[in-house]
Coordinates of C-alpha atoms in Angstrom, one line a residue:
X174 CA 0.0 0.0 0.0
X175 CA 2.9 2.1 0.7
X176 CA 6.3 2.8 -1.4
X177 CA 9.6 4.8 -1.1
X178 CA 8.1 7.6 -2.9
X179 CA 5.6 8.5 -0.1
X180 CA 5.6 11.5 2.2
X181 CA 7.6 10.0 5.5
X182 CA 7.3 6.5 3.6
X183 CA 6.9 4.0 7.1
X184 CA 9.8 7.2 9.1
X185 CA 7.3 7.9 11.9
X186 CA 10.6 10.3 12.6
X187 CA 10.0 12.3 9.3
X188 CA 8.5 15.5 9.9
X189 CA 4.8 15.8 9.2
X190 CA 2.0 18.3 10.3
X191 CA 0.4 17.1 13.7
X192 CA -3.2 17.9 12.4
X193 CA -5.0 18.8 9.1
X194 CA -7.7 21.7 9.5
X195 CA -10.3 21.0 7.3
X196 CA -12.9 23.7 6.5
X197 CA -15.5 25.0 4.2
X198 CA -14.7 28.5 2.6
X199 CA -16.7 31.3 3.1
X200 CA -17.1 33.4 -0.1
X201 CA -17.6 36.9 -0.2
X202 CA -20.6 38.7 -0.1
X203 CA -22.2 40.6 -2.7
X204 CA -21.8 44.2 -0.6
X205 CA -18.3 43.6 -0.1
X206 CA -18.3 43.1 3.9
X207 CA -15.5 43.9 6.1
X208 CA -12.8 41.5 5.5
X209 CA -12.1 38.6 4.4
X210 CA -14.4 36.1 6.2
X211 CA -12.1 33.6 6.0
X212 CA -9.9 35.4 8.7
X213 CA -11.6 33.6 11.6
X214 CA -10.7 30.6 10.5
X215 CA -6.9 31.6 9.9
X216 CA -6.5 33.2 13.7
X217 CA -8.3 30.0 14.9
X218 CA -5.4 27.6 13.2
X219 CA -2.7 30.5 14.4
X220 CA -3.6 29.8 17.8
X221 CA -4.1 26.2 17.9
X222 CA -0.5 26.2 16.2
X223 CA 0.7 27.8 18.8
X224 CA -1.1 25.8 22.1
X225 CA 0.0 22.4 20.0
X226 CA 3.7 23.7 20.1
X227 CA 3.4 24.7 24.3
X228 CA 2.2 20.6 24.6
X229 CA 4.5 19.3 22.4
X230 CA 8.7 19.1 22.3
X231 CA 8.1 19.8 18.2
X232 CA 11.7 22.2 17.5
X233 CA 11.4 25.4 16.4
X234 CA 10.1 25.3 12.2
X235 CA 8.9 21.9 12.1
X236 CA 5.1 21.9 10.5
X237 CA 2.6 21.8 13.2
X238 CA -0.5 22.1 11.4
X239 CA -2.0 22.8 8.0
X240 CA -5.0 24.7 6.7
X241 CA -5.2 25.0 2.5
X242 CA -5.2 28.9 2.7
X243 CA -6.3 29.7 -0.8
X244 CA -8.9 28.9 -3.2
X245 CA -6.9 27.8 -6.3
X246 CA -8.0 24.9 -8.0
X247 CA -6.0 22.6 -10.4
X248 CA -3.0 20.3 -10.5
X249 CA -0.3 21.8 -8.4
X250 CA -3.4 22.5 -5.5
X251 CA -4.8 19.1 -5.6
X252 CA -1.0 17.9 -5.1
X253 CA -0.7 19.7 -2.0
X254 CA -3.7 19.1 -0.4
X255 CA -3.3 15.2 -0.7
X256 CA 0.6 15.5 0.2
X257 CA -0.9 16.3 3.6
X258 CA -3.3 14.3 3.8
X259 CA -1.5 11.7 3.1
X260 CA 1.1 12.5 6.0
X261 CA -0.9 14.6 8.6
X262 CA -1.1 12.7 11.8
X263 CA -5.0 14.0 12.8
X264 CA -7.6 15.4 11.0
X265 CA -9.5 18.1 12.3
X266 CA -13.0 19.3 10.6
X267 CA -14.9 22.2 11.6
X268 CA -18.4 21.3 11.1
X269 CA -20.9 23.6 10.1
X270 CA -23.9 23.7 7.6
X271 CA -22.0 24.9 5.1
X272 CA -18.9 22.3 5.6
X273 CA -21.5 19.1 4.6
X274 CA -22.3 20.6 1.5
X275 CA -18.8 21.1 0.3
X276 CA -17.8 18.6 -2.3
X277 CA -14.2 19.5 -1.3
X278 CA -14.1 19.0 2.4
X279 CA -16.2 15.7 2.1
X280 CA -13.2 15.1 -0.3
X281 CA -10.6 15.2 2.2
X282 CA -12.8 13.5 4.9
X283 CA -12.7 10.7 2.2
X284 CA -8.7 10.9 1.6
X285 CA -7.4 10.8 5.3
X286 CA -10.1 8.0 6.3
X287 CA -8.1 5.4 3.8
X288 CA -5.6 5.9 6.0
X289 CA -5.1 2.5 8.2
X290 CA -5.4 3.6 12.2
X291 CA -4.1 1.5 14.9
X292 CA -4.5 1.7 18.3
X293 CA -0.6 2.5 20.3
X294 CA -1.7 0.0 22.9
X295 CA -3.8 -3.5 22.0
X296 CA -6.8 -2.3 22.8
X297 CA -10.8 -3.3 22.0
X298 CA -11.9 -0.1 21.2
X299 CA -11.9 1.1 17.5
X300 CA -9.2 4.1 17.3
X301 CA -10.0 7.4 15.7
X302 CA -7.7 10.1 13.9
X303 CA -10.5 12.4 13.6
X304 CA -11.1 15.5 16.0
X305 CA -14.5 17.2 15.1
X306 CA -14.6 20.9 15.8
X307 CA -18.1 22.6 16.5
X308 CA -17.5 25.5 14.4
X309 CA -21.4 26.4 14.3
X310 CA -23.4 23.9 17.0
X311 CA -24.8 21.2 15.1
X312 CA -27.6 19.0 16.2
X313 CA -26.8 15.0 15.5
X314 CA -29.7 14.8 13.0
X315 CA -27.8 17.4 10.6
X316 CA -24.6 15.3 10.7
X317 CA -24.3 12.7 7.4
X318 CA -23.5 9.6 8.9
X319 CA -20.0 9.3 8.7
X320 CA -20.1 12.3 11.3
X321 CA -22.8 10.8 13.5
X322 CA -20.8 7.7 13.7
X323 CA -17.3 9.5 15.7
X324 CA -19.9 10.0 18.8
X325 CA -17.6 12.4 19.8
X326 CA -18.3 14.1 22.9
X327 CA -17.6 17.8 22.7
X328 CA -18.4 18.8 26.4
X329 CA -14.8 18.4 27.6
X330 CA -14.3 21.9 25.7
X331 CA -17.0 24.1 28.0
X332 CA -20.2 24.7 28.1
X333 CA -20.1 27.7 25.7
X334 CA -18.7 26.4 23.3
X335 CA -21.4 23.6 23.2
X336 CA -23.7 25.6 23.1
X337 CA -22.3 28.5 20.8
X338 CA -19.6 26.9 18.7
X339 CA -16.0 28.7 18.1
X340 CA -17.0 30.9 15.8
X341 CA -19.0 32.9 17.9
X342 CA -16.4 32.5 21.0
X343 CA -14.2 34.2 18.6
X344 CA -16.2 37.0 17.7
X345 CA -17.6 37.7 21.2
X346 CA -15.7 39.7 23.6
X347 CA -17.7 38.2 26.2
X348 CA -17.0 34.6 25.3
X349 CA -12.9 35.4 25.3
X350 CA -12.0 33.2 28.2
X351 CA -14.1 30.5 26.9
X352 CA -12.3 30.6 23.5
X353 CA -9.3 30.4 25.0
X354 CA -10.4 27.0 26.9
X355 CA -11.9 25.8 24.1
X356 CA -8.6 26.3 22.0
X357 CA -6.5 25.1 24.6
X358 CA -8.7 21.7 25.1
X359 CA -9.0 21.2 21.5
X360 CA -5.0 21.1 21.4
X361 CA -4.9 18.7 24.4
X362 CA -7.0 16.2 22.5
X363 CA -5.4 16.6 19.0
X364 CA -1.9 15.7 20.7
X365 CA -3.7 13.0 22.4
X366 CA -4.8 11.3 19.2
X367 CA -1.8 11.7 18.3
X368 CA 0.2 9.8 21.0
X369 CA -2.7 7.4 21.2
X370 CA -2.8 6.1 17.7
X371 CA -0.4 5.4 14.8
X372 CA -1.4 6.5 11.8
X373 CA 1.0 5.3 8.9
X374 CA 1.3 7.8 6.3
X375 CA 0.2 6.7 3.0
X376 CA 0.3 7.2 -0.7
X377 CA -1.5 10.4 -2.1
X378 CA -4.4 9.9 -3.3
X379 CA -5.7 11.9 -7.0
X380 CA -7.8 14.2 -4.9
X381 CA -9.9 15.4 -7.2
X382 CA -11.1 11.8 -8.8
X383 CA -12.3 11.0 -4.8
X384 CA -15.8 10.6 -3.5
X385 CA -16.8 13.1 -1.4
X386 CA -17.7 11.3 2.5
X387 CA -20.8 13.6 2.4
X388 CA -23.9 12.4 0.6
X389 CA -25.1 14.3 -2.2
X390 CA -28.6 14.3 -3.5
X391 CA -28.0 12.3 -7.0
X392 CA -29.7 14.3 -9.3
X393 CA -27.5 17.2 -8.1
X394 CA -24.5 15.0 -9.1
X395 CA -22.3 15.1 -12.0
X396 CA -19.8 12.3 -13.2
X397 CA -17.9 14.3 -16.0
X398 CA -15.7 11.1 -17.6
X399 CA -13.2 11.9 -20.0
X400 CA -12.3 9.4 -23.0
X401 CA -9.3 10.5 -24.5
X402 CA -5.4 9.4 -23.9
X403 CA -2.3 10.2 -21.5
X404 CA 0.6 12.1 -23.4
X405 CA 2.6 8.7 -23.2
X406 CA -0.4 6.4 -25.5
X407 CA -0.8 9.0 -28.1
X408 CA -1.3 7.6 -31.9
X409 CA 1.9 8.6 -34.7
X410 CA 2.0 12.1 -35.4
X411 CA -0.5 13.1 -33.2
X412 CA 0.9 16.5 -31.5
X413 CA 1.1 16.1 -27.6
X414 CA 0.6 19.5 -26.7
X415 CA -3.2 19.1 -26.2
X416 CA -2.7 16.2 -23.5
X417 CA -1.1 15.7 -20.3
X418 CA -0.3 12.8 -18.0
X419 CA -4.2 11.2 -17.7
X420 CA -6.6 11.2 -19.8
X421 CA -8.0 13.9 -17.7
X422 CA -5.6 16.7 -18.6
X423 CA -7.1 16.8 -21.8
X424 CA -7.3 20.3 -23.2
X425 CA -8.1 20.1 -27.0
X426 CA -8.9 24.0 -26.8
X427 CA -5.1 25.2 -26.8
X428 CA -3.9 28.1 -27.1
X429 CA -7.1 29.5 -26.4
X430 CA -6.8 27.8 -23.1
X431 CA -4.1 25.8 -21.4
X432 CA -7.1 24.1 -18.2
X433 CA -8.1 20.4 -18.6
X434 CA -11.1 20.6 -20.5
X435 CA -13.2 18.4 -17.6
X436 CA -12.4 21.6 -15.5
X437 CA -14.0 23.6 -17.6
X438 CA -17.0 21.9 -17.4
X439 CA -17.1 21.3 -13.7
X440 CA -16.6 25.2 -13.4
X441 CA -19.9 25.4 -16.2
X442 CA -21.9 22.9 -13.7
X443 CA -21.2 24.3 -10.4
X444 CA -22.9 27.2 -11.9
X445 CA -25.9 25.3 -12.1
X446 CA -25.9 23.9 -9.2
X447 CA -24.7 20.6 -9.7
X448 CA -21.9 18.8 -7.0
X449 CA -19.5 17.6 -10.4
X450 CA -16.2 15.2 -10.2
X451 CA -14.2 14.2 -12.7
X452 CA -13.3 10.4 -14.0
X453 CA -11.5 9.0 -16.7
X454 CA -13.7 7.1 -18.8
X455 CA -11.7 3.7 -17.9
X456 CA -12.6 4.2 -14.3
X457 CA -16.4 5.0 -14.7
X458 CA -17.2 1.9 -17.5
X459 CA -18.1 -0.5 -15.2
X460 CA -20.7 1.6 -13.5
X461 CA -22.2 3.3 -16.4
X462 CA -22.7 -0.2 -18.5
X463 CA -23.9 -2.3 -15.5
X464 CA -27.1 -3.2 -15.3
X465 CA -29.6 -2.0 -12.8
X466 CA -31.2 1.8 -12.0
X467 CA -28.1 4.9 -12.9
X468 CA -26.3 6.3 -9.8
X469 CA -26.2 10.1 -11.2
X470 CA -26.5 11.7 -14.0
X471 CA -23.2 11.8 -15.9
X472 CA -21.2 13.7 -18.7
X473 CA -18.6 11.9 -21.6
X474 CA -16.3 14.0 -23.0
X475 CA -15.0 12.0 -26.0
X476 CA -11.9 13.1 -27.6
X477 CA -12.1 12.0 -31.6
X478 CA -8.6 11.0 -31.8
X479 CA -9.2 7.9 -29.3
X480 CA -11.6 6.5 -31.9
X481 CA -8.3 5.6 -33.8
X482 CA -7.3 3.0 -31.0
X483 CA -8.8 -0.1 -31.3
X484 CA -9.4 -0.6 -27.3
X485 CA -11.0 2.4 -26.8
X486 CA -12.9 2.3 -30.1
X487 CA -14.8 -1.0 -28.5
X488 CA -14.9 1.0 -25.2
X489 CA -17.2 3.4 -27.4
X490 CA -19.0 1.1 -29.1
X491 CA -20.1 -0.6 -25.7
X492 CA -21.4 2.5 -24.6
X493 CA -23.3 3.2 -27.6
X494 CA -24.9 -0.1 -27.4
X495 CA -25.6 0.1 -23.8
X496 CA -26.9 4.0 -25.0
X497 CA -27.4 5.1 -21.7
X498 CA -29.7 8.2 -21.5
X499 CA -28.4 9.8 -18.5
X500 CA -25.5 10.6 -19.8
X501 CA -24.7 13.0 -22.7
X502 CA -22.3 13.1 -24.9
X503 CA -20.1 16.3 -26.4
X504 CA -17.0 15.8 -29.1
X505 CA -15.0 18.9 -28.0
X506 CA -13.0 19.3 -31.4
X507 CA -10.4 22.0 -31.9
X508 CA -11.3 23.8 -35.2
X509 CA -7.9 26.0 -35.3
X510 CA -5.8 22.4 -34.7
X511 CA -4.0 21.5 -37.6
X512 CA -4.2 17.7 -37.0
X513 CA -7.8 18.5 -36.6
X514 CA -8.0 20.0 -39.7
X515 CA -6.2 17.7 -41.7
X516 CA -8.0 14.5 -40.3
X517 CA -11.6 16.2 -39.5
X518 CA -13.1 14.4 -42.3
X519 CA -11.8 10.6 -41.3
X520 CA -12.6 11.3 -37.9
X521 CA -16.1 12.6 -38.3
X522 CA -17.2 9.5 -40.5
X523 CA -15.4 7.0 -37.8
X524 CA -17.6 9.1 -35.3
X525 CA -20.8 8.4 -37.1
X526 CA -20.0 4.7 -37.5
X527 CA -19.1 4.1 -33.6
X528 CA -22.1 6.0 -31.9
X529 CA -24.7 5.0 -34.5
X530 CA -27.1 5.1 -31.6
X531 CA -26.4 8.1 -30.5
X532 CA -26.9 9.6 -34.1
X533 CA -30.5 7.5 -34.8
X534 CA -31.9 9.2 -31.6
X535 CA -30.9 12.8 -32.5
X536 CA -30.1 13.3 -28.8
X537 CA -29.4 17.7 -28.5
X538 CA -26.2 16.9 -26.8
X539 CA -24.6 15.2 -29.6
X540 CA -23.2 17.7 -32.4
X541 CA -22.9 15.9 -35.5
X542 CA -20.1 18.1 -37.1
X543 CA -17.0 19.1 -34.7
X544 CA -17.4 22.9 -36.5
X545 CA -20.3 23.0 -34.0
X546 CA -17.7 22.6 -31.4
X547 CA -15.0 24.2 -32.6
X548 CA -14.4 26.8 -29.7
X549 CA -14.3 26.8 -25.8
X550 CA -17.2 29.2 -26.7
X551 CA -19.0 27.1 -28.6
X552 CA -18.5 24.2 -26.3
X553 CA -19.1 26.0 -23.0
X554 CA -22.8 27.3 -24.3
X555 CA -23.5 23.6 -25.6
X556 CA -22.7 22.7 -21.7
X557 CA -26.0 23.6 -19.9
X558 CA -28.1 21.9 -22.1
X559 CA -26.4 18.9 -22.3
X560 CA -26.0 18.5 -18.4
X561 CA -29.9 18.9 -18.1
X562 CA -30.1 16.2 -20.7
X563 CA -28.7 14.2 -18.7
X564 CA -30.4 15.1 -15.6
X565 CA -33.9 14.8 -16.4
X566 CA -32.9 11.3 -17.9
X567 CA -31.5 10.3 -15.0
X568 CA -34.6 11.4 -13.3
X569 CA -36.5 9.6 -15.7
X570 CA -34.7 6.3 -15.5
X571 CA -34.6 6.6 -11.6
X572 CA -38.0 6.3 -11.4
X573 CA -39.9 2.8 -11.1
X574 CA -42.6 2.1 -13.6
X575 CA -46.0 1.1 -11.8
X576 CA -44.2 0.9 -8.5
X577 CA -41.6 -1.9 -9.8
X578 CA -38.0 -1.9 -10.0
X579 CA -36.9 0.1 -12.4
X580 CA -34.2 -1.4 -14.9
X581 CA -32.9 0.8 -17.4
X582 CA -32.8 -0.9 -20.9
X583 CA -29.7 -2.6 -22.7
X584 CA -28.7 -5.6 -23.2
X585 CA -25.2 -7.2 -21.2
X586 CA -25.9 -9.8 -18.3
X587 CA -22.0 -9.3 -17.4
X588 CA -20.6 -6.3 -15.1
X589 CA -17.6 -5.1 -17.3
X590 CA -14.9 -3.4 -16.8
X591 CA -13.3 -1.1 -19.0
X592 CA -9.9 -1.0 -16.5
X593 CA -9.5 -4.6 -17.3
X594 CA -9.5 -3.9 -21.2
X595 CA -6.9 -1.0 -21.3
X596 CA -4.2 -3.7 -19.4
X597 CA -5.3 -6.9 -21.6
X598 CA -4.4 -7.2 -25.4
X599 CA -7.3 -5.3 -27.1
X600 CA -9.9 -7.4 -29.3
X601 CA -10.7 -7.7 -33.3
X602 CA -12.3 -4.8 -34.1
X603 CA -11.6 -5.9 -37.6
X604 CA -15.4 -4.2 -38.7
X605 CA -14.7 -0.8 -37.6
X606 CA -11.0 -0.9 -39.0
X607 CA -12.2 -2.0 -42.7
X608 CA -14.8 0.3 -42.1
X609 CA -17.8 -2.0 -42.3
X610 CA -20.9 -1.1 -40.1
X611 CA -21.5 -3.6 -37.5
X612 CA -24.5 -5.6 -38.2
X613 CA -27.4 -5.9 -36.3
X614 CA -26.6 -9.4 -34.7
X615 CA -23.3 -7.9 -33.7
X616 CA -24.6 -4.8 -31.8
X617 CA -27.4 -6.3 -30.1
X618 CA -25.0 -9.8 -28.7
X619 CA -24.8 -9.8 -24.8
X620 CA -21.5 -10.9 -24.9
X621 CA -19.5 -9.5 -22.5
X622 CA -16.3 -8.0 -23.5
X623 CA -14.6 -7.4 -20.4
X624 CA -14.5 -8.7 -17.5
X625 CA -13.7 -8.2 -13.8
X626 CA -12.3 -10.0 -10.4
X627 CA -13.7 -9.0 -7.2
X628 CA -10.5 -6.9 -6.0
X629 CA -11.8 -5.8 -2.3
X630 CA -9.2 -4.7 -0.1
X631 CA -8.6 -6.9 2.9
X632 CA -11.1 -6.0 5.6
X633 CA -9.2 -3.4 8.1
X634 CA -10.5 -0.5 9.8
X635 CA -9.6 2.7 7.5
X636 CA -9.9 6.4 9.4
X637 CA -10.3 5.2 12.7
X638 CA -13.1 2.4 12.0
X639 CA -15.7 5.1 11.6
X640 CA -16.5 4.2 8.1

């Protein structure tokens, strides 16, 4: 589970922050305010910083806690933030409304609680690396489960704070003594974790392709899954500079600009409202071709180019004859690319002959000629209506007919998995390369085409047994 290149690897001597504080950002208002409202939170892990240090015989400059201080999203941030969680030896959340409806902090929740926790003495009792924080009080019935399940008991920090949460012991004169306890308390007990448990650090995660802990209504859910390549399985003369090193990092819209195109369109569906994470196709196959009722509503991003490889060609054709309805389908394509150019017409007419489902049913998401989609502009307006598409489908298919259970149609008794396919020699595909239509036996077998071992891990406690 662990290697050489992790942060500490098995050093329990290596330095690494005593506690992660995990919190939900507050954005600005509308009137501008008086500050940044974030500040609270900032003097709060200042001062806890300091209180771990007085309990503790950490030297002078090693890291005592962290706190992700900014807002930026993309590669370099996600880094960061699972370095640390991959290394920090408590994690502290500060619950509030606002904190169980952030995709991100249910992210990290997710991340550390991977993490293997043992007890430092043989003990019956199931250990815990988590130290909730009553930011804003918080009856148990608003809690997700995952929060319910610490029982923590918060009473050891004063009554005030109980009943007022630090945020308002911090902005109160009145409540300054209290604070102080409350801080000073809460420091006791993160050091305590930390003596009583050992928490191995592990490998970082890819923080952005985790579940959030926190439920999320499902039609408010967005699986964006990108088909495309990494830089290193890109076909002859195909120039690299619109890829990265996942399928992920695609950007097809370069120079224009240089952002994964999937980030683009979670930035499009936050603005609807929508909860969105981000997959490579590979990794979301197996759910999206299953049988049985959709688990969200979901998004492809299909790059042209990956047409051209005969794995991923057959990963396409599944789809198309699975034809699931709750999730749309946009062709981003590049119309100042040469390759584009040059190709556009082979491409296009491959297109047509792999998703000939998605072309008989006319769906409004699927642009038959890449000119349609030739800009960020172009592909950013076709967004919205594509992601409702999807929605109301999934709305559609979630719902059982005459009170029954609702299976959505396709044909495939098998669970496959497309993971499976991109590590084993690919198949024939011998129609789509002489460029014969498949026939109609062909697309309606039930013949699975990949297949998949049940690869649980062993059955430890993760995160200190609360999950």
């Amino acid at each position: 589970m662990y290697g050489d290149d992790d942060p500490g690897g098995w050093d329990e001597s290596a330095e690494r922050p005593y506690f992660f504080l995990s919190y939900a950002h507050v954005p600005r208002s509308r009137t501008g305010g008086a500050g940044d409202p974030n500040q609270w939170v900032n003097r709060l892990f200042h001062d806890l910083c300091d209180e771990v240090l007085h309990l503790t015989d950490l030297r002078g400059g090693a890291p005592v806690g962290f706190m992700d201080q900014s807002m930026h999203q993309g590669q370099l941030w996600a880094e960061r933030l699972s370095q640390e969680l991959a290394s920090c030896r408590v994690f502290v959340p500060l619950y509030s409304p606002r904190y169980f409806t952030s995709v991100a902090c249910g992210q990290e929740w997710h991340s550390f609680v991977q993490r293997p926790v043992f007890p430092e003495r043989q003990s019956t009792e199931r250990p815990t690396g988590i130290v909730p924080v009553l930011w804003i009080p918080m009856s148990d019935h608003q809690l997700p489960e995952v929060a319910r399940q610490l029982q923590f008991n918060h009473r050891g920090f004063g009554p005030d704070y109980e009943a007022e949460g630090l945020y308002a012991l911090m902005r109160l004169g009145y409540f300054r003594q209290a604070y102080e306890l409350a801080v000073h308390r809460l420091a006791e007990r993160i050091v305590d974790v930390a003596a009583s448990t050992v928490i191995p650090p592990g490998r970082p995660l890819d923080f952005q392709s985790q579940p959030s802990a926190f439920p999320t209504p499902r039609t408010r859910q967005l699986r964006i899954s990108v088909l495309s390549y990494p830089q290193t399985e890109l076909p002859e003369g195909r120039n690299p500079d619109y890829y990265g090193p996942k399928p992920t990092d695609w950007r097809p819209y370069q120079p224009t600009s240089s952002r994964p195109l999937a980030d683009h369109a979670a930035r499009v569906a936050r603005q609807l409202g929508f909860e969105p994470s981000v997959h490579a196709y590979e990794d979301e196959a197996e759910a999206i071709l299953a049988d049985g009722p959709p688990t969200a509503p979901g998004l492809l991003l299909l790059d042209r180019w990956a047409l051209r490889d005969e794995t991923r060609r057959e990963a396409v054709v599944d789809f198309d004859r699975r034809n699931p309805a709750w999730v749309s389908v946009l062709e981003p394509w590049n119309s100042t690319d040469p390759d584009c150019l040059a190709d556009g017409a082979d491409l296009t007419e491959l297109s047509a002959r792999t998703l000939r489902a998605q072309h008989r049913d006319s769906r409004p998401s699927f642009h038959g000629t890449p000119t349609e989609l030739g800009s960020l502009e172009e592909f950013e307006a076709a967004l919205p209506r594509a992601v409702m598409r999807a929605k109301y489908a999934y709305e559609e298919s979630s719902r059982p007919p005459n009170g029954q259970s609702n299976q959505p149609s396709g044909t495939g008794s098998a669970r496959p998995s497309l993971r499976r396919a991109f590590e084993s020699p690919p198949g024939t595909g011998d129609e789509l390369r002489a460029g014969r239509p498949w026939s109609r036996d062909e697309r309606d077998s039930d013949q699975p085409r990949y297949h998949e071992e049940d690869d649980s891990p062993p059955g430890i406690a993760f995160g200190g047994g609360e999950l």
